[in-house]
Amino acid sequence: SVCLHCLTLWERTLIAVKPDGVHRRLVGQIIQRFEQRGFKLVGLKMLKVPEDLLTQHYCQLRSKPFFPRLLEYMSSGPVVAMVWEGHKVVQASRVMVGHTNPAEAQAGTVRGDFSVLIIYRNVVHASDSLEGAQREIQLWFTGKELVNWDCCDQSFTCEL
Ligand code: UDP
C-alpha cells in the first residue's frame, strides 16, 4: 500500500518470535521495539507451527546439515508470528534483529541483546527480502487475518 502522508510504498514483513523467545518471555520486549520504531502491527497470532508450514517456510535450507535440528527447534514450543508494516520495514527489521549467529550480533539488536552462542536458537525470525516477506506472509497468514487500519500517529512516523 502507499502511505497517504509521504506517498512512499509501505512494505510488510513477517516477524516471528521463535520458541526460545516465547519460553523466555521476550515477546513483549520484541513487540515494543517494533512499536517504538514506528512500525504498524497488522497481524498477530500464536501457534505451534505445523511441520509442513516449517518445511515450506525454510524450503531454501532443506539441503543444509542443520535443517533437521532447525525443524526440531522450531517445533519445540509455540511461536508468535506477526506482520509489521511501514517504510522500508523489511531491511529495517533485519537490522533490528541482527546477525543470524548470536555470537556475532551487535548489541542493540534483538539477537545481540537477548541471545548468545547457539546459532539456531536466535530468538526471532525476520524476512530477508521484499519477495521473501510476501511469500512468507502468504504462507503464515490468510488475507482475513491481516488488518488494514490507519494508525493515528501516521503523520508523525512518516517522512513528511
Ligand atoms: N541456522 C542454524 N545454523 C546455521 C544457520 C542457520 O541453525 O548455521 C538456523 C537459525 O535459526 C536461522 C535459521 O536457521 O535463524 C534460518 O537461517 P537463515 O540463514 O535464513 O538466517 P536468518 O535469516 O534467520 O538470519
PDB file of N, CA and C in Angstrom, residues 29-132:
ATOM      1  N   GLN A  29       8.893  -7.529  24.849  1.00  0.00           N
ATOM      2  CA  GLN A  29      10.019  -6.631  24.541  1.00  0.00           C
ATOM      3  C   GLN A  29      10.275  -6.536  23.046  1.00  0.00           C
ATOM      4  N   ILE A  30      10.034  -7.643  22.334  1.00  0.00           N
ATOM      5  CA  ILE A  30      10.253  -7.627  20.880  1.00  0.00           C
ATOM      6  C   ILE A  30       9.173  -6.795  20.196  1.00  0.00           C
ATOM      7  N   ILE A  31       7.926  -6.974  20.625  1.00  0.00           N
ATOM      8  CA  ILE A  31       6.840  -6.150  20.071  1.00  0.00           C
ATOM      9  C   ILE A  31       7.128  -4.671  20.343  1.00  0.00           C
ATOM     10  N   GLN A  32       7.573  -4.393  21.542  1.00  0.00           N
ATOM     11  CA  GLN A  32       7.830  -2.995  21.925  1.00  0.00           C
ATOM     12  C   GLN A  32       8.844  -2.320  20.994  1.00  0.00           C
ATOM     13  N   ARG A  33       9.876  -3.065  20.611  1.00  0.00           N
ATOM     14  CA  ARG A  33      10.899  -2.482  19.737  1.00  0.00           C
ATOM     15  C   ARG A  33      10.322  -2.066  18.386  1.00  0.00           C
ATOM     16  N   PHE A  34       9.419  -2.893  17.842  1.00  0.00           N
ATOM     17  CA  PHE A  34       8.822  -2.559  16.550  1.00  0.00           C
ATOM     18  C   PHE A  34       7.811  -1.425  16.694  1.00  0.00           C
ATOM     19  N   GLU A  35       7.090  -1.410  17.794  1.00  0.00           N
ATOM     20  CA  GLU A  35       6.137  -0.311  18.029  1.00  0.00           C
ATOM     21  C   GLU A  35       6.868   1.012  18.177  1.00  0.00           C
ATOM     22  N   GLN A  36       7.929   0.996  18.987  1.00  0.00           N
ATOM     23  CA  GLN A  36       8.570   2.279  19.258  1.00  0.00           C
ATOM     24  C   GLN A  36       9.351   2.801  18.062  1.00  0.00           C
ATOM     25  N   ARG A  37       9.724   1.906  17.147  1.00  0.00           N
ATOM     26  CA  ARG A  37      10.391   2.354  15.920  1.00  0.00           C
ATOM     27  C   ARG A  37       9.412   3.084  15.009  1.00  0.00           C
ATOM     28  N   GLY A  38       8.112   2.807  15.204  1.00  0.00           N
ATOM     29  CA  GLY A  38       7.091   3.484  14.406  1.00  0.00           C
ATOM     30  C   GLY A  38       6.417   2.579  13.391  1.00  0.00           C
ATOM     31  N   PHE A  39       6.669   1.272  13.487  1.00  0.00           N
ATOM     32  CA  PHE A  39       6.010   0.352  12.570  1.00  0.00           C
ATOM     33  C   PHE A  39       4.626  -0.001  13.087  1.00  0.00           C
ATOM     34  N   LYS A  40       3.813  -0.494  12.170  1.00  0.00           N
ATOM     35  CA  LYS A  40       2.399  -0.751  12.479  1.00  0.00           C
ATOM     36  C   LYS A  40       2.129  -2.252  12.436  1.00  0.00           C
ATOM     37  N   LEU A  41       1.533  -2.742  13.489  1.00  0.00           N
ATOM     38  CA  LEU A  41       1.188  -4.164  13.576  1.00  0.00           C
ATOM     39  C   LEU A  41      -0.100  -4.415  12.797  1.00  0.00           C
ATOM     40  N   VAL A  42      -0.047  -5.337  11.828  1.00  0.00           N
ATOM     41  CA  VAL A  42      -1.254  -5.620  11.046  1.00  0.00           C
ATOM     42  C   VAL A  42      -1.675  -7.085  11.134  1.00  0.00           C
ATOM     43  N   GLY A  43      -0.895  -7.900  11.845  1.00  0.00           N
ATOM     44  CA  GLY A  43      -1.282  -9.301  12.021  1.00  0.00           C
ATOM     45  C   GLY A  43      -0.514  -9.896  13.179  1.00  0.00           C
ATOM     46  N   LEU A  44      -1.173 -10.751  13.959  1.00  0.00           N
ATOM     47  CA  LEU A  44      -0.525 -11.331  15.148  1.00  0.00           C
ATOM     48  C   LEU A  44      -1.222 -12.624  15.529  1.00  0.00           C
ATOM     49  N   LYS A  45      -0.458 -13.689  15.696  1.00  0.00           N
ATOM     50  CA  LYS A  45      -1.057 -14.915  16.207  1.00  0.00           C
ATOM     51  C   LYS A  45      -0.005 -15.808  16.843  1.00  0.00           C
ATOM     52  N   MET A  46      -0.485 -16.659  17.754  1.00  0.00           N
ATOM     53  CA  MET A  46       0.402 -17.622  18.401  1.00  0.00           C
ATOM     54  C   MET A  46       0.022 -19.003  17.901  1.00  0.00           C
ATOM     55  N   LEU A  47       1.031 -19.799  17.600  1.00  0.00           N
ATOM     56  CA  LEU A  47       0.728 -21.136  17.086  1.00  0.00           C
ATOM     57  C   LEU A  47       1.876 -22.100  17.340  1.00  0.00           C
ATOM     58  N   LYS A  48       1.506 -23.374  17.423  1.00  0.00           N
ATOM     59  CA  LYS A  48       2.525 -24.417  17.314  1.00  0.00           C
ATOM     60  C   LYS A  48       2.629 -24.704  15.835  1.00  0.00           C
ATOM     61  N   VAL A  49       3.791 -24.464  15.268  1.00  0.00           N
ATOM     62  CA  VAL A  49       3.908 -24.434  13.817  1.00  0.00           C
ATOM     63  C   VAL A  49       3.879 -25.858  13.247  1.00  0.00           C
ATOM     64  N   PRO A  50       2.915 -26.155  12.370  1.00  0.00           N
ATOM     65  CA  PRO A  50       2.862 -27.475  11.740  1.00  0.00           C
ATOM     66  C   PRO A  50       4.104 -27.734  10.894  1.00  0.00           C
ATOM     67  N   GLU A  51       4.497 -29.010  10.808  1.00  0.00           N
ATOM     68  CA  GLU A  51       5.736 -29.340  10.103  1.00  0.00           C
ATOM     69  C   GLU A  51       5.709 -28.917   8.638  1.00  0.00           C
ATOM     70  N   ASP A  52       4.547 -29.037   7.994  1.00  0.00           N
ATOM     71  CA  ASP A  52       4.512 -28.663   6.573  1.00  0.00           C
ATOM     72  C   ASP A  52       4.724 -27.152   6.388  1.00  0.00           C
ATOM     73  N   LEU A  53       4.245 -26.361   7.327  1.00  0.00           N
ATOM     74  CA  LEU A  53       4.499 -24.914   7.244  1.00  0.00           C
ATOM     75  C   LEU A  53       5.986 -24.612   7.437  1.00  0.00           C
ATOM     76  N   LEU A  54       6.602 -25.318   8.390  1.00  0.00           N
ATOM     77  CA  LEU A  54       8.039 -25.108   8.627  1.00  0.00           C
ATOM     78  C   LEU A  54       8.871 -25.491   7.416  1.00  0.00           C
ATOM     79  N   THR A  55       8.545 -26.623   6.805  1.00  0.00           N
ATOM     80  CA  THR A  55       9.343 -27.048   5.639  1.00  0.00           C
ATOM     81  C   THR A  55       9.154 -26.087   4.471  1.00  0.00           C
ATOM     82  N   GLN A  56       7.952 -25.547   4.335  1.00  0.00           N
ATOM     83  CA  GLN A  56       7.753 -24.554   3.263  1.00  0.00           C
ATOM     84  C   GLN A  56       8.479 -23.256   3.596  1.00  0.00           C
ATOM     85  N   HIS A  57       8.358 -22.839   4.844  1.00  0.00           N
ATOM     86  CA  HIS A  57       8.983 -21.581   5.268  1.00  0.00           C
ATOM     87  C   HIS A  57      10.496 -21.626   5.049  1.00  0.00           C
ATOM     88  N   TYR A  58      11.102 -22.750   5.417  1.00  0.00           N
ATOM     89  CA  TYR A  58      12.565 -22.882   5.312  1.00  0.00           C
ATOM     90  C   TYR A  58      12.973 -23.730   4.104  1.00  0.00           C
ATOM     91  N   CYS A  59      12.181 -23.706   3.013  1.00  0.00           N
ATOM     92  CA  CYS A  59      12.449 -24.602   1.879  1.00  0.00           C
ATOM     93  C   CYS A  59      13.841 -24.384   1.275  1.00  0.00           C
ATOM     94  N   GLN A  60      14.339 -23.155   1.346  1.00  0.00           N
ATOM     95  CA  GLN A  60      15.668 -22.905   0.760  1.00  0.00           C
ATOM     96  C   GLN A  60      16.795 -23.528   1.579  1.00  0.00           C
ATOM     97  N   LEU A  61      16.482 -23.956   2.789  1.00  0.00           N
ATOM     98  CA  LEU A  61      17.528 -24.522   3.666  1.00  0.00           C
ATOM     99  C   LEU A  61      17.446 -26.048   3.760  1.00  0.00           C
ATOM    100  N   ARG A  62      16.533 -26.626   2.955  1.00  0.00           N
ATOM    101  CA  ARG A  62      16.261 -28.067   3.038  1.00  0.00           C
ATOM    102  C   ARG A  62      17.504 -28.947   2.987  1.00  0.00           C
ATOM    103  N   SER A  63      18.486 -28.543   2.168  1.00  0.00           N
ATOM    104  CA  SER A  63      19.666 -29.405   1.983  1.00  0.00           C
ATOM    105  C   SER A  63      20.757 -29.145   3.024  1.00  0.00           C
ATOM    106  N   LYS A  64      20.553 -28.168   3.899  1.00  0.00           N
ATOM    107  CA  LYS A  64      21.593 -27.840   4.889  1.00  0.00           C
ATOM    108  C   LYS A  64      21.672 -28.915   5.972  1.00  0.00           C
ATOM    109  N   PRO A  65      22.883 -29.140   6.477  1.00  0.00           N
ATOM    110  CA  PRO A  65      23.036 -30.175   7.521  1.00  0.00           C
ATOM    111  C   PRO A  65      22.251 -29.858   8.801  1.00  0.00           C
ATOM    112  N   PHE A  66      22.039 -28.567   9.058  1.00  0.00           N
ATOM    113  CA  PHE A  66      21.349 -28.201  10.295  1.00  0.00           C
ATOM    114  C   PHE A  66      19.823 -28.227  10.162  1.00  0.00           C
ATOM    115  N   PHE A  67      19.319 -28.573   8.967  1.00  0.00           N
ATOM    116  CA  PHE A  67      17.877 -28.481   8.731  1.00  0.00           C
ATOM    117  C   PHE A  67      17.030 -29.306   9.716  1.00  0.00           C
ATOM    118  N   PRO A  68      17.360 -30.587   9.960  1.00  0.00           N
ATOM    119  CA  PRO A  68      16.543 -31.368  10.913  1.00  0.00           C
ATOM    120  C   PRO A  68      16.529 -30.746  12.311  1.00  0.00           C
ATOM    121  N   ARG A  69      17.697 -30.255  12.740  1.00  0.00           N
ATOM    122  CA  ARG A  69      17.779 -29.636  14.062  1.00  0.00           C
ATOM    123  C   ARG A  69      16.971 -28.329  14.101  1.00  0.00           C
ATOM    124  N   LEU A  70      17.000 -27.608  12.992  1.00  0.00           N
ATOM    125  CA  LEU A  70      16.236 -26.364  12.903  1.00  0.00           C
ATOM    126  C   LEU A  70      14.733 -26.648  13.033  1.00  0.00           C
ATOM    127  N   LEU A  71      14.267 -27.684  12.351  1.00  0.00           N
ATOM    128  CA  LEU A  71      12.848 -28.055  12.437  1.00  0.00           C
ATOM    129  C   LEU A  71      12.472 -28.499  13.845  1.00  0.00           C
ATOM    130  N   GLU A  72      13.364 -29.262  14.445  1.00  0.00           N
ATOM    131  CA  GLU A  72      13.119 -29.738  15.814  1.00  0.00           C
ATOM    132  C   GLU A  72      13.006 -28.551  16.782  1.00  0.00           C
ATOM    133  N   TYR A  73      13.930 -27.621  16.643  1.00  0.00           N
ATOM    134  CA  TYR A  73      13.928 -26.411  17.477  1.00  0.00           C
ATOM    135  C   TYR A  73      12.660 -25.591  17.255  1.00  0.00           C
ATOM    136  N   MET A  74      12.289 -25.402  16.005  1.00  0.00           N
ATOM    137  CA  MET A  74      11.115 -24.579  15.698  1.00  0.00           C
ATOM    138  C   MET A  74       9.811 -25.248  16.127  1.00  0.00           C
ATOM    139  N   SER A  75       9.871 -26.563  16.405  1.00  0.00           N
ATOM    140  CA  SER A  75       8.689 -27.294  16.877  1.00  0.00           C
ATOM    141  C   SER A  75       8.715 -27.471  18.385  1.00  0.00           C
ATOM    142  N   SER A  76       9.726 -26.928  19.055  1.00  0.00           N
ATOM    143  CA  SER A  76       9.903 -27.216  20.478  1.00  0.00           C
ATOM    144  C   SER A  76       8.994 -26.377  21.376  1.00  0.00           C
ATOM    145  N   GLY A  77       8.175 -25.544  20.797  1.00  0.00           N
ATOM    146  CA  GLY A  77       7.254 -24.721  21.576  1.00  0.00           C
ATOM    147  C   GLY A  77       6.513 -23.801  20.646  1.00  0.00           C
ATOM    148  N   PRO A  78       5.609 -22.999  21.194  1.00  0.00           N
ATOM    149  CA  PRO A  78       4.842 -22.101  20.331  1.00  0.00           C
ATOM    150  C   PRO A  78       5.691 -20.962  19.769  1.00  0.00           C
ATOM    151  N   VAL A  79       5.178 -20.402  18.689  1.00  0.00           N
ATOM    152  CA  VAL A  79       5.806 -19.274  18.008  1.00  0.00           C
ATOM    153  C   VAL A  79       4.779 -18.140  17.977  1.00  0.00           C
ATOM    154  N   VAL A  80       5.236 -16.906  18.098  1.00  0.00           N
ATOM    155  CA  VAL A  80       4.337 -15.760  17.921  1.00  0.00           C
ATOM    156  C   VAL A  80       4.684 -15.095  16.601  1.00  0.00           C
ATOM    157  N   ALA A  81       3.770 -15.224  15.647  1.00  0.00           N
ATOM    158  CA  ALA A  81       4.006 -14.703  14.298  1.00  0.00           C
ATOM    159  C   ALA A  81       3.309 -13.361  14.140  1.00  0.00           C
ATOM    160  N   MET A  82       4.015 -12.431  13.493  1.00  0.00           N
ATOM    161  CA  MET A  82       3.461 -11.083  13.333  1.00  0.00           C
ATOM    162  C   MET A  82       3.750 -10.555  11.943  1.00  0.00           C
ATOM    163  N   VAL A  83       2.878  -9.685  11.472  1.00  0.00           N
ATOM    164  CA  VAL A  83       3.164  -8.934  10.256  1.00  0.00           C
ATOM    165  C   VAL A  83       3.233  -7.463  10.645  1.00  0.00           C
ATOM    166  N   TRP A  84       4.357  -6.857  10.322  1.00  0.00           N
ATOM    167  CA  TRP A  84       4.577  -5.432  10.602  1.00  0.00           C
ATOM    168  C   TRP A  84       4.657  -4.671   9.293  1.00  0.00           C
ATOM    169  N   GLU A  85       4.121  -3.474   9.302  1.00  0.00           N
ATOM    170  CA  GLU A  85       4.046  -2.658   8.091  1.00  0.00           C
ATOM    171  C   GLU A  85       4.731  -1.319   8.328  1.00  0.00           C
ATOM    172  N   GLY A  86       5.362  -0.800   7.273  1.00  0.00           N
ATOM    173  CA  GLY A  86       5.935   0.536   7.392  1.00  0.00           C
ATOM    174  C   GLY A  86       6.979   0.794   6.327  1.00  0.00           C
ATOM    175  N   HIS A  87       7.539   1.994   6.386  1.00  0.00           N
ATOM    176  CA  HIS A  87       8.510   2.446   5.412  1.00  0.00           C
ATOM    177  C   HIS A  87       9.787   1.603   5.516  1.00  0.00           C
ATOM    178  N   LYS A  88      10.115   0.888   4.429  1.00  0.00           N
ATOM    179  CA  LYS A  88      11.314   0.049   4.372  1.00  0.00           C
ATOM    180  C   LYS A  88      11.430  -0.890   5.569  1.00  0.00           C
ATOM    181  N   VAL A  89      10.314  -1.461   5.971  1.00  0.00           N
ATOM    182  CA  VAL A  89      10.312  -2.281   7.189  1.00  0.00           C
ATOM    183  C   VAL A  89      11.123  -3.571   7.022  1.00  0.00           C
ATOM    184  N   VAL A  90      11.248  -4.073   5.777  1.00  0.00           N
ATOM    185  CA  VAL A  90      11.961  -5.347   5.592  1.00  0.00           C
ATOM    186  C   VAL A  90      13.428  -5.194   5.995  1.00  0.00           C
ATOM    187  N   GLN A  91      14.094  -4.219   5.397  1.00  0.00           N
ATOM    188  CA  GLN A  91      15.510  -4.011   5.698  1.00  0.00           C
ATOM    189  C   GLN A  91      15.699  -3.533   7.140  1.00  0.00           C
ATOM    190  N   ALA A  92      14.827  -2.619   7.581  1.00  0.00           N
ATOM    191  CA  ALA A  92      14.961  -2.082   8.937  1.00  0.00           C
ATOM    192  C   ALA A  92      14.844  -3.201   9.977  1.00  0.00           C
ATOM    193  N   SER A  93      13.946  -4.144   9.745  1.00  0.00           N
ATOM    194  CA  SER A  93      13.784  -5.181  10.764  1.00  0.00           C
ATOM    195  C   SER A  93      14.928  -6.185  10.739  1.00  0.00           C
ATOM    196  N   ARG A  94      15.552  -6.378   9.570  1.00  0.00           N
ATOM    197  CA  ARG A  94      16.757  -7.223   9.542  1.00  0.00           C
ATOM    198  C   ARG A  94      17.858  -6.594  10.400  1.00  0.00           C
ATOM    199  N   VAL A  95      17.979  -5.273  10.309  1.00  0.00           N
ATOM    200  CA  VAL A  95      18.981  -4.585  11.128  1.00  0.00           C
ATOM    201  C   VAL A  95      18.604  -4.689  12.606  1.00  0.00           C
ATOM    202  N   MET A  96      17.317  -4.503  12.914  1.00  0.00           N
ATOM    203  CA  MET A  96      16.871  -4.577  14.311  1.00  0.00           C
ATOM    204  C   MET A  96      17.063  -5.971  14.898  1.00  0.00           C
ATOM    205  N   VAL A  97      16.929  -7.004  14.062  1.00  0.00           N
ATOM    206  CA  VAL A  97      17.054  -8.386  14.539  1.00  0.00           C
ATOM    207  C   VAL A  97      18.521  -8.786  14.689  1.00  0.00           C
ATOM    208  N   GLY A  98      19.366  -8.351  13.766  1.00  0.00           N
ATOM    209  CA  GLY A  98      20.798  -8.609  13.897  1.00  0.00           C
ATOM    210  C   GLY A  98      21.275  -9.877  13.214  1.00  0.00           C
ATOM    211  N   HIS A  99      22.546 -10.129  13.338  1.00  0.00           N
ATOM    212  CA  HIS A  99      23.219 -11.242  12.664  1.00  0.00           C
ATOM    213  C   HIS A  99      22.590 -12.593  13.032  1.00  0.00           C
ATOM    214  N   THR A 100      22.546 -13.487  12.043  1.00  0.00           N
ATOM    215  CA  THR A 100      21.977 -14.825  12.282  1.00  0.00           C
ATOM    216  C   THR A 100      22.640 -15.513  13.471  1.00  0.00           C
ATOM    217  N   ASN A 101      23.946 -15.382  13.529  1.00  0.00           N
ATOM    218  CA  ASN A 101      24.692 -16.011  14.619  1.00  0.00           C
ATOM    219  C   ASN A 101      24.727 -15.064  15.830  1.00  0.00           C
ATOM    220  N   PRO A 102      24.068 -15.419  16.920  1.00  0.00           N
ATOM    221  CA  PRO A 102      24.003 -14.513  18.078  1.00  0.00           C
ATOM    222  C   PRO A 102      25.375 -14.059  18.559  1.00  0.00           C
ATOM    223  N   ALA A 103      26.372 -14.916  18.420  1.00  0.00           N
ATOM    224  CA  ALA A 103      27.714 -14.548  18.884  1.00  0.00           C
ATOM    225  C   ALA A 103      28.277 -13.365  18.100  1.00  0.00           C
ATOM    226  N   GLU A 104      27.769 -13.172  16.874  1.00  0.00           N
ATOM    227  CA  GLU A 104      28.254 -12.067  16.047  1.00  0.00           C
ATOM    228  C   GLU A 104      27.282 -10.893  15.980  1.00  0.00           C
ATOM    229  N   ALA A 105      26.140 -11.036  16.636  1.00  0.00           N
ATOM    230  CA  ALA A 105      25.120  -9.981  16.558  1.00  0.00           C
ATOM    231  C   ALA A 105      25.531  -8.790  17.419  1.00  0.00           C
ATOM    232  N   GLN A 106      25.301  -7.593  16.882  1.00  0.00           N
ATOM    233  CA  GLN A 106      25.677  -6.370  17.591  1.00  0.00           C
ATOM    234  C   GLN A 106      24.738  -6.108  18.767  1.00  0.00           C
ATOM    235  N   ALA A 107      25.300  -5.529  19.817  1.00  0.00           N
ATOM    236  CA  ALA A 107      24.477  -5.046  20.919  1.00  0.00           C
ATOM    237  C   ALA A 107      23.493  -4.028  20.364  1.00  0.00           C
ATOM    238  N   GLY A 108      22.286  -4.036  20.889  1.00  0.00           N
ATOM    239  CA  GLY A 108      21.252  -3.143  20.366  1.00  0.00           C
ATOM    240  C   GLY A 108      20.310  -3.868  19.428  1.00  0.00           C
ATOM    241  N   THR A 109      20.754  -4.992  18.868  1.00  0.00           N
ATOM    242  CA  THR A 109      19.855  -5.800  18.060  1.00  0.00           C
ATOM    243  C   THR A 109      19.166  -6.821  18.976  1.00  0.00           C
ATOM    244  N   VAL A 110      18.042  -7.365  18.501  1.00  0.00           N
ATOM    245  CA  VAL A 110      17.319  -8.352  19.324  1.00  0.00           C
ATOM    246  C   VAL A 110      18.236  -9.526  19.651  1.00  0.00           C
ATOM    247  N   ARG A 111      18.878 -10.061  18.608  1.00  0.00           N
ATOM    248  CA  ARG A 111      19.746 -11.219  18.854  1.00  0.00           C
ATOM    249  C   ARG A 111      20.967 -10.833  19.680  1.00  0.00           C
ATOM    250  N   GLY A 112      21.498  -9.639  19.455  1.00  0.00           N
ATOM    251  CA  GLY A 112      22.664  -9.183  20.195  1.00  0.00           C
ATOM    252  C   GLY A 112      22.362  -8.888  21.652  1.00  0.00           C
ATOM    253  N   ASP A 113      21.114  -8.595  21.946  1.00  0.00           N
ATOM    254  CA  ASP A 113      20.745  -8.270  23.321  1.00  0.00           C
ATOM    255  C   ASP A 113      20.186  -9.466  24.088  1.00  0.00           C
ATOM    256  N   PHE A 114      19.603 -10.431  23.365  1.00  0.00           N
ATOM    257  CA  PHE A 114      18.869 -11.494  24.068  1.00  0.00           C
ATOM    258  C   PHE A 114      19.400 -12.894  23.819  1.00  0.00           C
ATOM    259  N   SER A 115      20.444 -13.041  23.005  1.00  0.00           N
ATOM    260  CA  SER A 115      20.904 -14.406  22.751  1.00  0.00           C
ATOM    261  C   SER A 115      22.419 -14.435  22.634  1.00  0.00           C
ATOM    262  N   VAL A 116      22.958 -15.613  22.822  1.00  0.00           N
ATOM    263  CA  VAL A 116      24.399 -15.777  22.701  1.00  0.00           C
ATOM    264  C   VAL A 116      24.717 -17.205  22.256  1.00  0.00           C
ATOM    265  N   LEU A 117      25.766 -17.316  21.434  1.00  0.00           N
ATOM    266  CA  LEU A 117      26.394 -18.604  21.148  1.00  0.00           C
ATOM    267  C   LEU A 117      25.659 -19.596  20.247  1.00  0.00           C
ATOM    268  N   ILE A 118      24.428 -19.999  20.593  1.00  0.00           N
ATOM    269  CA  ILE A 118      23.846 -21.116  19.847  1.00  0.00           C
ATOM    270  C   ILE A 118      23.107 -20.601  18.618  1.00  0.00           C
ATOM    271  N   ILE A 119      23.655 -20.920  17.435  1.00  0.00           N
ATOM    272  CA  ILE A 119      23.221 -20.232  16.213  1.00  0.00           C
ATOM    273  C   ILE A 119      21.747 -20.466  15.901  1.00  0.00           C
ATOM    274  N   TYR A 120      21.239 -21.673  16.097  1.00  0.00           N
ATOM    275  CA  TYR A 120      19.858 -21.889  15.708  1.00  0.00           C
ATOM    276  C   TYR A 120      18.894 -21.307  16.732  1.00  0.00           C
ATOM    277  N   ARG A 121      19.329 -21.116  17.967  1.00  0.00           N
ATOM    278  CA  ARG A 121      18.429 -20.571  18.993  1.00  0.00           C
ATOM    279  C   ARG A 121      18.613 -19.051  19.054  1.00  0.00           C
ATOM    280  N   ASN A 122      18.095 -18.381  18.033  1.00  0.00           N
ATOM    281  CA  ASN A 122      18.380 -16.948  17.925  1.00  0.00           C
ATOM    282  C   ASN A 122      17.138 -16.069  18.061  1.00  0.00           C
ATOM    283  N   VAL A 123      16.155 -16.541  18.812  1.00  0.00           N
ATOM    284  CA  VAL A 123      15.048 -15.741  19.362  1.00  0.00           C
ATOM    285  C   VAL A 123      13.971 -15.299  18.373  1.00  0.00           C
ATOM    286  N   VAL A 124      14.392 -14.876  17.188  1.00  0.00           N
ATOM    287  CA  VAL A 124      13.403 -14.227  16.318  1.00  0.00           C
ATOM    288  C   VAL A 124      13.723 -14.465  14.843  1.00  0.00           C
ATOM    289  N   HIS A 125      12.672 -14.470  14.041  1.00  0.00           N
ATOM    290  CA  HIS A 125      12.823 -14.545  12.587  1.00  0.00           C
ATOM    291  C   HIS A 125      12.380 -13.231  11.968  1.00  0.00           C
ATOM    292  N   ALA A 126      13.086 -12.800  10.917  1.00  0.00           N
ATOM    293  CA  ALA A 126      12.648 -11.649  10.121  1.00  0.00           C
ATOM    294  C   ALA A 126      12.885 -11.963   8.652  1.00  0.00           C
ATOM    295  N   SER A 127      11.902 -11.712   7.808  1.00  0.00           N
ATOM    296  CA  SER A 127      12.050 -11.966   6.372  1.00  0.00           C
ATOM    297  C   SER A 127      13.268 -11.224   5.832  1.00  0.00           C
ATOM    298  N   ASP A 128      13.948 -11.851   4.828  1.00  0.00           N
ATOM    299  CA  ASP A 128      15.216 -11.266   4.390  1.00  0.00           C
ATOM    300  C   ASP A 128      15.125 -10.428   3.123  1.00  0.00           C
ATOM    301  N   SER A 129      13.960 -10.351   2.490  1.00  0.00           N
ATOM    302  CA  SER A 129      13.813  -9.533   1.283  1.00  0.00           C
ATOM    303  C   SER A 129      12.327  -9.254   1.087  1.00  0.00           C
ATOM    304  N   LEU A 130      12.028  -8.325   0.205  1.00  0.00           N
ATOM    305  CA  LEU A 130      10.633  -7.986  -0.076  1.00  0.00           C
ATOM    306  C   LEU A 130       9.885  -9.194  -0.643  1.00  0.00           C
ATOM    307  N   GLU A 131      10.540  -9.914  -1.558  1.00  0.00           N
ATOM    308  CA  GLU A 131       9.905 -11.091  -2.161  1.00  0.00           C
ATOM    309  C   GLU A 131       9.716 -12.174  -1.108  1.00  0.00           C
ATOM    310  N   GLY A 132      10.759 -12.359  -0.281  1.00  0.00           N
ATOM    311  CA  GLY A 132      10.681 -13.354   0.795  1.00  0.00           C
ATOM    312  C   GLY A 132       9.552 -13.021   1.756  1.00  0.00           C
TER     313      GLY A 132
END
